[in-house]
XYZ file of C-alpha atoms in Angstrom:
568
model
C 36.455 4.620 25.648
C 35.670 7.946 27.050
C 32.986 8.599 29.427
C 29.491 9.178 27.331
C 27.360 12.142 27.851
C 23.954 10.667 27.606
C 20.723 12.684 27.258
C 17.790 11.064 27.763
C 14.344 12.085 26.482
C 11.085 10.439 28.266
C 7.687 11.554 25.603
C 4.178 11.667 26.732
C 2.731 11.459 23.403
C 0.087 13.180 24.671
C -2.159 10.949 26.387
C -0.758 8.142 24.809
C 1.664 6.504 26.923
C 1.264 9.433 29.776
C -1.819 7.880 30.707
C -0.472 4.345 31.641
C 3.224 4.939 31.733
C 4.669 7.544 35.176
C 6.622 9.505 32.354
C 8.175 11.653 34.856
C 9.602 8.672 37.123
C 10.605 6.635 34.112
C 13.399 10.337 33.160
C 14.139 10.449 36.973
C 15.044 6.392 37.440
C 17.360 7.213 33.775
C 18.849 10.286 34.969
C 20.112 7.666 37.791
C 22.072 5.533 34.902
C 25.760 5.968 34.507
C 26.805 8.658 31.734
C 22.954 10.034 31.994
C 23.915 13.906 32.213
C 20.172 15.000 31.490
C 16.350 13.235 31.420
C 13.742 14.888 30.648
C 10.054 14.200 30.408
C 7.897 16.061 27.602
C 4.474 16.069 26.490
C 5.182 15.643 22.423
C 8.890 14.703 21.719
C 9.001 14.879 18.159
C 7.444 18.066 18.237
C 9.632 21.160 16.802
C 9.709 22.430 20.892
C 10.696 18.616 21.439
C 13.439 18.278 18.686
C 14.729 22.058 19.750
C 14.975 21.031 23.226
C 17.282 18.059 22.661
C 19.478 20.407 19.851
C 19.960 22.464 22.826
C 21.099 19.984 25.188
C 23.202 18.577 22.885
C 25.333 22.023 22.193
C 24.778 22.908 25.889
C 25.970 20.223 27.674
C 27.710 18.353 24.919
C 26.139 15.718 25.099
C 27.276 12.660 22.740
C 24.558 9.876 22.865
C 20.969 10.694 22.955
C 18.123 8.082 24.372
C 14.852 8.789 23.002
C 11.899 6.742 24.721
C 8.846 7.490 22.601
C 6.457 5.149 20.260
C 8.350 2.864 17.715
C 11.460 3.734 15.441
C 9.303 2.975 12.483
C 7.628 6.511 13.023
C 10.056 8.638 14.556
C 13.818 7.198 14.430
C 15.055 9.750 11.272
C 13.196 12.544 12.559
C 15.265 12.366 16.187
C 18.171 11.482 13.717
C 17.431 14.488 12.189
C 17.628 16.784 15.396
C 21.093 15.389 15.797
C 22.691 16.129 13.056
C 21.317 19.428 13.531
C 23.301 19.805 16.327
C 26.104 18.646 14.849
C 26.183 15.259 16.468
C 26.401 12.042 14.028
C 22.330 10.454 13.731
C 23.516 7.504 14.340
C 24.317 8.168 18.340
C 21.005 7.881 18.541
C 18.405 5.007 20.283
C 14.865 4.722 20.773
C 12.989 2.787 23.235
C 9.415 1.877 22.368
C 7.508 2.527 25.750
C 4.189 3.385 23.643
C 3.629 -0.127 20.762
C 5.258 -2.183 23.423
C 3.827 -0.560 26.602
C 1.540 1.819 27.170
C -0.409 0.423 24.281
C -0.553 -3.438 25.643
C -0.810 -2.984 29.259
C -2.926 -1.452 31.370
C -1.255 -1.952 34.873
C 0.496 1.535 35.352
C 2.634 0.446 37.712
C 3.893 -3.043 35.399
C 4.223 -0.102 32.640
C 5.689 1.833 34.082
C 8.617 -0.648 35.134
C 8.657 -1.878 31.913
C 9.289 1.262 30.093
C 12.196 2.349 32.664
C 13.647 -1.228 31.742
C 13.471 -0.696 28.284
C 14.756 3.171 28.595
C 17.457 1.436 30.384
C 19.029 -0.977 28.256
C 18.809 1.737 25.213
C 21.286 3.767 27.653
C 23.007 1.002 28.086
C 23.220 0.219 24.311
C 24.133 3.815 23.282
C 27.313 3.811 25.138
C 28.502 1.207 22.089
C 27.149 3.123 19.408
C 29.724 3.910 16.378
C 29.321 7.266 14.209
C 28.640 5.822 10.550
C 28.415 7.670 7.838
C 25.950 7.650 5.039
C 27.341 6.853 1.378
C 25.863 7.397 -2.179
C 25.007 5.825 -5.445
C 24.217 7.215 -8.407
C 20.628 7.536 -9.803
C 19.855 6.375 -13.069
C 17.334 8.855 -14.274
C 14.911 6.153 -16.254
C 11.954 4.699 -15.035
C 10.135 0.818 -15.562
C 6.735 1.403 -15.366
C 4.439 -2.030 -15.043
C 1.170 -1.936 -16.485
C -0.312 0.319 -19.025
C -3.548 1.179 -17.321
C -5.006 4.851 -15.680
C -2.302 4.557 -13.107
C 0.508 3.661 -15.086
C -0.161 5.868 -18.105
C 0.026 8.476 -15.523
C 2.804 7.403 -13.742
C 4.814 7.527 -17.338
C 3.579 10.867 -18.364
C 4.434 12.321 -15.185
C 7.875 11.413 -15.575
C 8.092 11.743 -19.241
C 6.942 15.282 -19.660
C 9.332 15.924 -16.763
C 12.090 14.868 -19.356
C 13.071 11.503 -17.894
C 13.001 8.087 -20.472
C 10.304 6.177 -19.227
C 9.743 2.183 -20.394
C 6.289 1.118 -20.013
C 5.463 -2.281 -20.328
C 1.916 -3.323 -20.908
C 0.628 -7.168 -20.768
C -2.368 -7.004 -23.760
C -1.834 -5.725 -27.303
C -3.611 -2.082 -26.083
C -3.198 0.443 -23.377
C -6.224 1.944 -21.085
C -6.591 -1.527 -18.642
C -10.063 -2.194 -16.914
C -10.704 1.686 -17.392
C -11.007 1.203 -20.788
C -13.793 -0.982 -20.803
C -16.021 1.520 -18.815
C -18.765 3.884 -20.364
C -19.166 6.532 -17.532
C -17.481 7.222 -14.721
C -19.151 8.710 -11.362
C -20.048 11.050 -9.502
C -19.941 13.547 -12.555
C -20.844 10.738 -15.382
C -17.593 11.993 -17.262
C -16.903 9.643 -20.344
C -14.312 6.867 -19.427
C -13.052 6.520 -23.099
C -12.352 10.161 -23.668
C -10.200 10.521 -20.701
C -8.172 7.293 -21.368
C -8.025 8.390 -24.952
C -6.323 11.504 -23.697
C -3.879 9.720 -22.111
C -2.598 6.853 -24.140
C -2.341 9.788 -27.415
C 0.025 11.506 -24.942
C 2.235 8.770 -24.011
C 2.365 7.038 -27.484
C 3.294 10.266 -28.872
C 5.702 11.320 -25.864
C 9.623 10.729 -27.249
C 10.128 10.250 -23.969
C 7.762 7.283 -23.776
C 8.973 3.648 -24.899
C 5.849 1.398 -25.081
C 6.050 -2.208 -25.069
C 2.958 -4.294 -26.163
C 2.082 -7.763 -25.359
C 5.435 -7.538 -23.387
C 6.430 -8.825 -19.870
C 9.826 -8.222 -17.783
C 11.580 -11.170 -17.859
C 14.027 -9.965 -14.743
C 15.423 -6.840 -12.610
C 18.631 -7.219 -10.799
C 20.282 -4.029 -9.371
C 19.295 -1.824 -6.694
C 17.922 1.543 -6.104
C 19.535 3.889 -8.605
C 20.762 1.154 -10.660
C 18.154 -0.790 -12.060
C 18.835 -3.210 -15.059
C 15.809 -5.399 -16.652
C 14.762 -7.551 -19.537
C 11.707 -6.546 -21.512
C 10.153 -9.319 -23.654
C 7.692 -8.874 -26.702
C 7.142 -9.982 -29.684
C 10.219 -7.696 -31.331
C 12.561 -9.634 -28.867
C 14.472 -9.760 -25.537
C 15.283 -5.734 -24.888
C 17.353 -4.904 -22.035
C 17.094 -1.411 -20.082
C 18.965 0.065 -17.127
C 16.703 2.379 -14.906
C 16.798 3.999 -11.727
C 13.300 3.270 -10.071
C 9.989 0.992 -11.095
C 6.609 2.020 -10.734
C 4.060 -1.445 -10.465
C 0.697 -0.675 -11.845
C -0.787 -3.895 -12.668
C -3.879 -3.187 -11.548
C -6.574 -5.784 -10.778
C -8.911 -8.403 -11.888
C -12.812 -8.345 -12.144
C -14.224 -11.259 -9.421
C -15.734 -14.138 -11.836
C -19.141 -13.647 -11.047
C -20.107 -17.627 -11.933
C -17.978 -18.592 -8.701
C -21.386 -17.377 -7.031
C -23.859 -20.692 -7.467
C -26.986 -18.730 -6.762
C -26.896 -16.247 -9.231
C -26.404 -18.427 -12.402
C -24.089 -16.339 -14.595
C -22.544 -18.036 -16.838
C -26.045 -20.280 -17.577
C -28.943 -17.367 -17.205
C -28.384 -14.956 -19.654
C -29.603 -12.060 -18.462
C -28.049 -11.923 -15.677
C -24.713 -10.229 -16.292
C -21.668 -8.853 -14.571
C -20.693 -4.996 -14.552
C -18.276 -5.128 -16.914
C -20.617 -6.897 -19.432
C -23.799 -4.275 -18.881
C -20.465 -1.594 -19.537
C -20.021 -3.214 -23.297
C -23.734 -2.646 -23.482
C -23.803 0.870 -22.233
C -20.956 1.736 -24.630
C -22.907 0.391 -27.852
C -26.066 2.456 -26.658
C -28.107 -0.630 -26.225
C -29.933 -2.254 -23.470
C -31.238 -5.010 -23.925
C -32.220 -8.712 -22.762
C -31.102 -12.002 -24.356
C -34.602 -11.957 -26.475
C -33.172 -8.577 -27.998
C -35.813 -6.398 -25.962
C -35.192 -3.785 -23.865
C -35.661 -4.231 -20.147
C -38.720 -2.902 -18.239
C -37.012 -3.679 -14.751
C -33.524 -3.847 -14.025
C -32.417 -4.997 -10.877
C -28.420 -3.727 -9.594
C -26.687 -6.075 -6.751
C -24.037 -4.960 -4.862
C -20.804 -6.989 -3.364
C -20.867 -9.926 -5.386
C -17.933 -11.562 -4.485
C -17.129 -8.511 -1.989
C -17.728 -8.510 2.096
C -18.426 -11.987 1.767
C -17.305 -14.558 4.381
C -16.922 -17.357 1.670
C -15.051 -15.215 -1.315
C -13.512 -11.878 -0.217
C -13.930 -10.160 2.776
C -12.738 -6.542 1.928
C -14.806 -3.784 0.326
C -14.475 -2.887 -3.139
C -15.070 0.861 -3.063
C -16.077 1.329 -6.799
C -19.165 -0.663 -6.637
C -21.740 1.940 -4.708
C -21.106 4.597 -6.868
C -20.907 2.440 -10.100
C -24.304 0.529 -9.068
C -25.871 4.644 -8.793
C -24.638 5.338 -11.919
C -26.469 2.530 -13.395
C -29.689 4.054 -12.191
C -28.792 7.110 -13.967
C -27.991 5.551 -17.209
C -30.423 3.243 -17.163
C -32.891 5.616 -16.705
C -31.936 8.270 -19.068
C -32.063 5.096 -21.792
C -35.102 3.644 -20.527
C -37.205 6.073 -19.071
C -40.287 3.721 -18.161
C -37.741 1.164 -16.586
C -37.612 0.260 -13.474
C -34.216 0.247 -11.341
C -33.743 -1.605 -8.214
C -30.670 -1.621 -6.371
C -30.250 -4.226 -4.401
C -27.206 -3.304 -1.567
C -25.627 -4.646 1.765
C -24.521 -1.040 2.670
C -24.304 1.768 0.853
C -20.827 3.676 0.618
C -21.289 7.063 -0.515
C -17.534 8.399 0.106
C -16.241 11.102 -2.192
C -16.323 14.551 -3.013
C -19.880 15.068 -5.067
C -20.831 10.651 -3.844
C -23.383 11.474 -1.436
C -25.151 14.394 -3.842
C -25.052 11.334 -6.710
C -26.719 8.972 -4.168
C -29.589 11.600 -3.583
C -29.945 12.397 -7.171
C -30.439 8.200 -7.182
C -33.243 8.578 -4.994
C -34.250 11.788 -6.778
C -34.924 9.733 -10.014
C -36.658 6.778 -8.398
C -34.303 3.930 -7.886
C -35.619 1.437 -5.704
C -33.139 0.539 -3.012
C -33.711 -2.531 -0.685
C -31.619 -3.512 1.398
C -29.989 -7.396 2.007
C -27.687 -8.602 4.411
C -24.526 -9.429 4.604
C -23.805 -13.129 3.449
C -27.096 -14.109 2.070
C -27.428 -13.790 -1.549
C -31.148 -12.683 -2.959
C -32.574 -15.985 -4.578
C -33.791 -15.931 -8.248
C -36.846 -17.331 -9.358
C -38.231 -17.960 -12.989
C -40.920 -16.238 -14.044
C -44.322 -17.101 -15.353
C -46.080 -17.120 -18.761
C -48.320 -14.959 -17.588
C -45.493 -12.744 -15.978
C -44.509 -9.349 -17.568
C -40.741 -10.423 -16.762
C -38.556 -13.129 -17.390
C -37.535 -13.516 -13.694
C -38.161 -12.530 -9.656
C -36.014 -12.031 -7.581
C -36.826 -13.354 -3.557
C -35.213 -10.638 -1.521
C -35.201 -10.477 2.431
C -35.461 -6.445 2.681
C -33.876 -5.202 5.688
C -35.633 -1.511 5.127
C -39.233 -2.934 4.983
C -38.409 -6.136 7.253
C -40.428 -8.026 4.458
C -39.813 -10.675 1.890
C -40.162 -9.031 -1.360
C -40.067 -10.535 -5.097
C -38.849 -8.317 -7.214
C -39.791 -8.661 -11.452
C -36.659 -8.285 -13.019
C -35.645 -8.790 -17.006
C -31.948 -8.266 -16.032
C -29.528 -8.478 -13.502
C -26.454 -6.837 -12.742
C -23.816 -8.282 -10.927
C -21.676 -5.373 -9.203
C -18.306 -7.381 -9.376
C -15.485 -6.668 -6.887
C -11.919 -6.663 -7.653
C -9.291 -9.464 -6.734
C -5.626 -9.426 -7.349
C -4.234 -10.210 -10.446
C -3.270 -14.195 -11.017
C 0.294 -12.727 -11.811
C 0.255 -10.968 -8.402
C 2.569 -13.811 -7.090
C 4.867 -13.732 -10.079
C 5.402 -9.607 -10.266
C 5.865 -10.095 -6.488
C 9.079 -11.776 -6.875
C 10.044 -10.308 -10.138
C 10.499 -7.053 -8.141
C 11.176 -8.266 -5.003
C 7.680 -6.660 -3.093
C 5.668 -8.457 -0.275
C 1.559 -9.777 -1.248
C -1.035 -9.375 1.624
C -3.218 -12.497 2.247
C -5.721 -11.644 -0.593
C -2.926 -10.975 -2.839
C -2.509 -7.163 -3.137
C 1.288 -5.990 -2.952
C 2.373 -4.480 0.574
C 3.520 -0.436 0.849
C 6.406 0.405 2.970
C 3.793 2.291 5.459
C 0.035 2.100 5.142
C -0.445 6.200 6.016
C 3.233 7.118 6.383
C 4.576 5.618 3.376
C 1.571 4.304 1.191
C 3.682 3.842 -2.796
C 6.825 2.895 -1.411
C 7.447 -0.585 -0.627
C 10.619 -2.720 1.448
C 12.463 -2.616 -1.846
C 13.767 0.475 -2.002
C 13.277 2.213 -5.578
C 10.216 0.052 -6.390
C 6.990 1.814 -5.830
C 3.351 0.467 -5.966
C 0.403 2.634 -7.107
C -3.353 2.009 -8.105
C -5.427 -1.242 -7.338
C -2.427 -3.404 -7.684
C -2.301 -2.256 -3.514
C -5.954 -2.433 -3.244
C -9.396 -1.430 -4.582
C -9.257 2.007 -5.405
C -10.804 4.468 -7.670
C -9.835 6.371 -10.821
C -8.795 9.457 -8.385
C -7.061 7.506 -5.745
C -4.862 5.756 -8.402
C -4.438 8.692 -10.066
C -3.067 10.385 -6.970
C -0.812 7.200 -5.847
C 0.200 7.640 -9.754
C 1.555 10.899 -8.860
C 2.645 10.556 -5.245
C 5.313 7.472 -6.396
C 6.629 9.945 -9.715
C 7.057 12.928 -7.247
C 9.076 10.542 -4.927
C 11.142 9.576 -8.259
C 11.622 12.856 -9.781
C 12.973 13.568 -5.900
C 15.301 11.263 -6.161
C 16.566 12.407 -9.909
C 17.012 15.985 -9.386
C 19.422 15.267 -6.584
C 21.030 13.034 -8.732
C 22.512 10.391 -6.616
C 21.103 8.329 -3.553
C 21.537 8.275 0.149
C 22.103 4.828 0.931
C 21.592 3.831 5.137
C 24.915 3.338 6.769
C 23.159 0.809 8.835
C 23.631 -2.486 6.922
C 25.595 -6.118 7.043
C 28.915 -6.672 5.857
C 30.981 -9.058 5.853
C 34.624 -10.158 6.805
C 36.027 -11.466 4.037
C 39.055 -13.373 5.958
C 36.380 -15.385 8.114
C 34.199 -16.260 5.126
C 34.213 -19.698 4.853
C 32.168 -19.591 1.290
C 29.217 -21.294 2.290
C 26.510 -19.348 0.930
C 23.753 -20.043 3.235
C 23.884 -15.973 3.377
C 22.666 -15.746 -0.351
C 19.830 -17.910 -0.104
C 18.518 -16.388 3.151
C 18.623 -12.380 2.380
C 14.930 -11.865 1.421
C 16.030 -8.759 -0.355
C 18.530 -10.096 -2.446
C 21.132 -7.984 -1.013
C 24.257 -10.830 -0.829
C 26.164 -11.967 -3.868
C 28.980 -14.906 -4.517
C 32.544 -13.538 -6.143
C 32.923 -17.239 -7.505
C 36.354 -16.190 -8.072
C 37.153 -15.711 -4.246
C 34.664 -17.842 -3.238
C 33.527 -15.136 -0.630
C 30.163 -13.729 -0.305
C 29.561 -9.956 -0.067
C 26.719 -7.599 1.181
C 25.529 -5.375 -1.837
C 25.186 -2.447 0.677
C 22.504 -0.680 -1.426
C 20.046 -3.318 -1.271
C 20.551 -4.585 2.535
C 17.726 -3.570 5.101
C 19.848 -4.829 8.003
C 17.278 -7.230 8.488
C 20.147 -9.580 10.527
C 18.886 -12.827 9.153
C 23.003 -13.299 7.555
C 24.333 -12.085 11.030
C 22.639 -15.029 12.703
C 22.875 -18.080 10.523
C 26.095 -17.671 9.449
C 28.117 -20.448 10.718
C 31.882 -19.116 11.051
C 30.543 -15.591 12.727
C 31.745 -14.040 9.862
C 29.309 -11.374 9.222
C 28.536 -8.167 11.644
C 25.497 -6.097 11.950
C 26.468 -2.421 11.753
C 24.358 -0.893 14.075
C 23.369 -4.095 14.966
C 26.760 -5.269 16.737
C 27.103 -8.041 19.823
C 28.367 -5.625 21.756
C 25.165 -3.444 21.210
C 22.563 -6.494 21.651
C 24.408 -7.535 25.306
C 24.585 -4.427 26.860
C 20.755 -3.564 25.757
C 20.128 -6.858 26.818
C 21.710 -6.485 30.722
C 20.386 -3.281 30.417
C 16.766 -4.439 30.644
C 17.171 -7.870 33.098
């Protein structure tokens, strides 16, 4: 092996690892390392001046492995990949140490951080040396699209693509389209009518050619890989099977079943009722209480089954603004009720939220305030009483203990994953958080995609989100599929396992350990193999196999030792 010209690149990140890690020592201690022909220390790294710098090096001083000691490789490995093939050198001489997650972040000793980050800067040099050029290979991409659930997000998700010309298959659970959005009477801040913009929507994709819906359907499977998709769709007409290229999952969510909270006696008191149910009421243009009366006070509580130690401790987002626009409809149907809301804190975020919230106030909703983990307590009323029932309410606002007359309650329910969270989940391969929603790739980097590639998540399936967050998500995982079709094939990572067919001893603990899928069985060779396409070089085949028969590329012993005397 010829001697390496190594460049190696020390950032700041600002403040962020400057401030505990001797950035400047850290490039002067590598530029001391065997095949080291340059180190430099710079403020931002990945900055254009950053990425230019190392280009320059590289056709300078011909350099042919480049050490990049910055924050993880999660945020930054393709873009320094990137700068190298700019230059004209292969991406993959490239390797990152993580001085800022694994350093400057966790310790606070700068002189332990600093000796930690030129340890870790250099057993990357050290690795580099055995670093391979590999070279990036290509699928094609089936231009049709699965798209799961046939609520707001999905319905846009499929007329994106459709009108776009792409064949889009969406397949809806229920006998209708419009999900939980189509059970809603207004929608805030601007009180726009829920059913008239779902109507839109479902007219367009049930009259889009482009458009195949499936009712009361479910996908049976999906095998394949990014590109080359093939699943079963099941309905009443039948098994159908489709080949696509990508799948959108917009299940959405669940409403929270409000009975689950003792205290509030849904379920036995009937008039106290959930959300949803005073949103069948609003839609028929009649409020009223079980004794067919209208209401003279009407008392809103927020987070039932939200921010609460013993159910769910997360924030539902949609329950502020929908509890507001209670008052307002309420109000404009009843105009001698009275409207308490009863909240924990109030969440006004949104373009036009906090105006709504005033326009609350502006019309006289009473708003006390409870806190968090306490439930108000309801108490029957009196024959003498002009209401059916008080509720016994700690106010935070007025530090007093207040009974409210109430003829109705509304229970502002949150939203919980789907029971059939667990099932999609391994349907399509995607990770669940603990409360059930599916994982993204990246929280802010990389918020529809998710560890399979090809499969995107969008709406409240994810989380709690409103109409114009799912909408957007809707639209941010088509514009990442159309991406992909116009170019029409994919990049597949030349990092990935692979194995050696003479060593294979046909065991197949491989094929039950890839989490992604990625390793199949030729029964007819009785040898496994690594379905490049769908491998995320995870390693878990390198290291159980039992007759060494599978490498790592990337990944390689070689690599691992040197990095590993590099650091001790």
């Amino acid at each position: 092996m010829d001697t390496p010209k190594i460049g190696v690149y020390v950032c700041n990140c600002g403040t962020n690892i400057k401030k505990v890690v001797d950035c400047d020592e850290v490039a002067q201690q590598a530029s001391e390392q065997p095949g080291v022909v340059c180190a430099r220390s710079y403020k931002y790294m990945c900055s254009n001046p950053g990425q230019e710098m190392i280009i320059k090096d590289i056709q300078e001083q011909g350099l042919d492995r480049v050490v990049v000691s910055a924050c993880s490789p999660r945020m930054h490995e393709s873009t320094f990949r990137g700068a190298l093939a700019k230059a004209g050198l292969n991406p993959y001489f490239l390797e990152m140490a993580n001085i800022r997650e694994q350093c400057s972040w966790v310790h606070t000793d700068p002189r332990a951080a600093t000796d930690k980050a030129t340890d870790l800067t250099r057993g990357a040099v050290r690795r580099v040396v055995f670093h391979e050029a590999l070279e990036k290979r290509f699928v094609d991409m089936c231009p049709a699209t699965l798209v799961i659930g046939g609520g707001i997000t999905g319905l846009t998700a499929a007329l994106e693509l459709a009108e776009s010309g792409n064949q889009v298959y969406l397949v809806e659970q229920s006998g209708r389209l419009g999900g939980n959005l189509a059970n809603v009477d207004l929608t805030a801040p601007y009180l726009d009518s829920a059913r008239d913009l779902i109507r839109e929507r479902i007219l367009r994709a049930t009259r889009n050619p482009n458009i195949t819906v499936f009712l009361d359907a479910k996908v049976e499977s999906l095998d394949g890989y990014v590109g080359n998709f093939k699943a079963k769709v099941a309905s009443a007409g039948g098994t159908v099977p489709v080949e696509i290229g990508s799948v959108v999952v917009a299940t959405g969510y669940k409403p929270f079943d409000a009975s689950r909270v003792k205290a509030f006696g849904h379920g036995t008191n009937p008039n106290v009722i959930t959300s949803f149910e005073f949103e069948a009421m609003l839609r028929k243009g009649r409020i009223l209480t079980d004794k067919g009366r209208p209401p003279r006070y009407v008392t809103v509580i927020h987070c039932v089954g939200s921010r609460s130690e013993e159910f769910h401790p997360y924030c539902s987002r949609v329950c502020c603004m929908t509890a507001l626009k209670y008052g307002q409809e309420i109000k404009s149907a009843l105009p001698d009720a009275f409207v308490y809301d009863l909240y924990i804190d109030m969440h006004a975020f949104g373009k036009g939220c906090e105006d709504f919230y005033k326009q609350a106030s502006e019309i006289r909703t009473i708003f006390m305030m409870f806190q968090k983990n306490t439930a108000p307590q309801i108490l029957p009323g009196g024959p003498k009483d002009d209401c059916e029932m008080f509720l016994r309410v700690d106010d935070k606002l007025s530090g007093e203990e207040v009974d409210i007359p109430t003829d109705l309650v509304v229970l502002m329910v949150g939203m919980e994953a789907r029971d059939d969270s667990a099932e999609v989940a391994r349907l399509v391969n995607i990770s669940r958080d603990k409360d059930g929603w599916f994982i993204e790739s990246h929280p802010k980097l990389d918020p529809v995609a998710t560890t399979t590639d090809g499969v995107y998540i969008a709406g409240c399936c994810q989380s709690p989100k409103d109409i114009n967050e799912s909408v957007a998500q809707a639209r941010a995982a088509t514009a990442r599929i159309m991406a992909k079709i116009a170019k029409g094939r994919i990049e597949v990572d030349a990092v990935f396992a692979e194995v050696n067919q003479d060593d294979c001893s046909g065991c197949r603990v491989c094929n039950d350990l890839c989490p992604y899928g990625a390793i199949d069985f030729n029964s007819e060779t009785r040898r496994s193999n690594v379905i490049s396409a769908m491998c995320k070089a995870c390693g878990a085949c390198v290291t159980a196999c039992p007759s060494a028969a599978i490498k790592g590329r990337h990944f390689t012993d070689e690599q691992i030792f040197a990095q590993i005397e590099g650091v001790l």
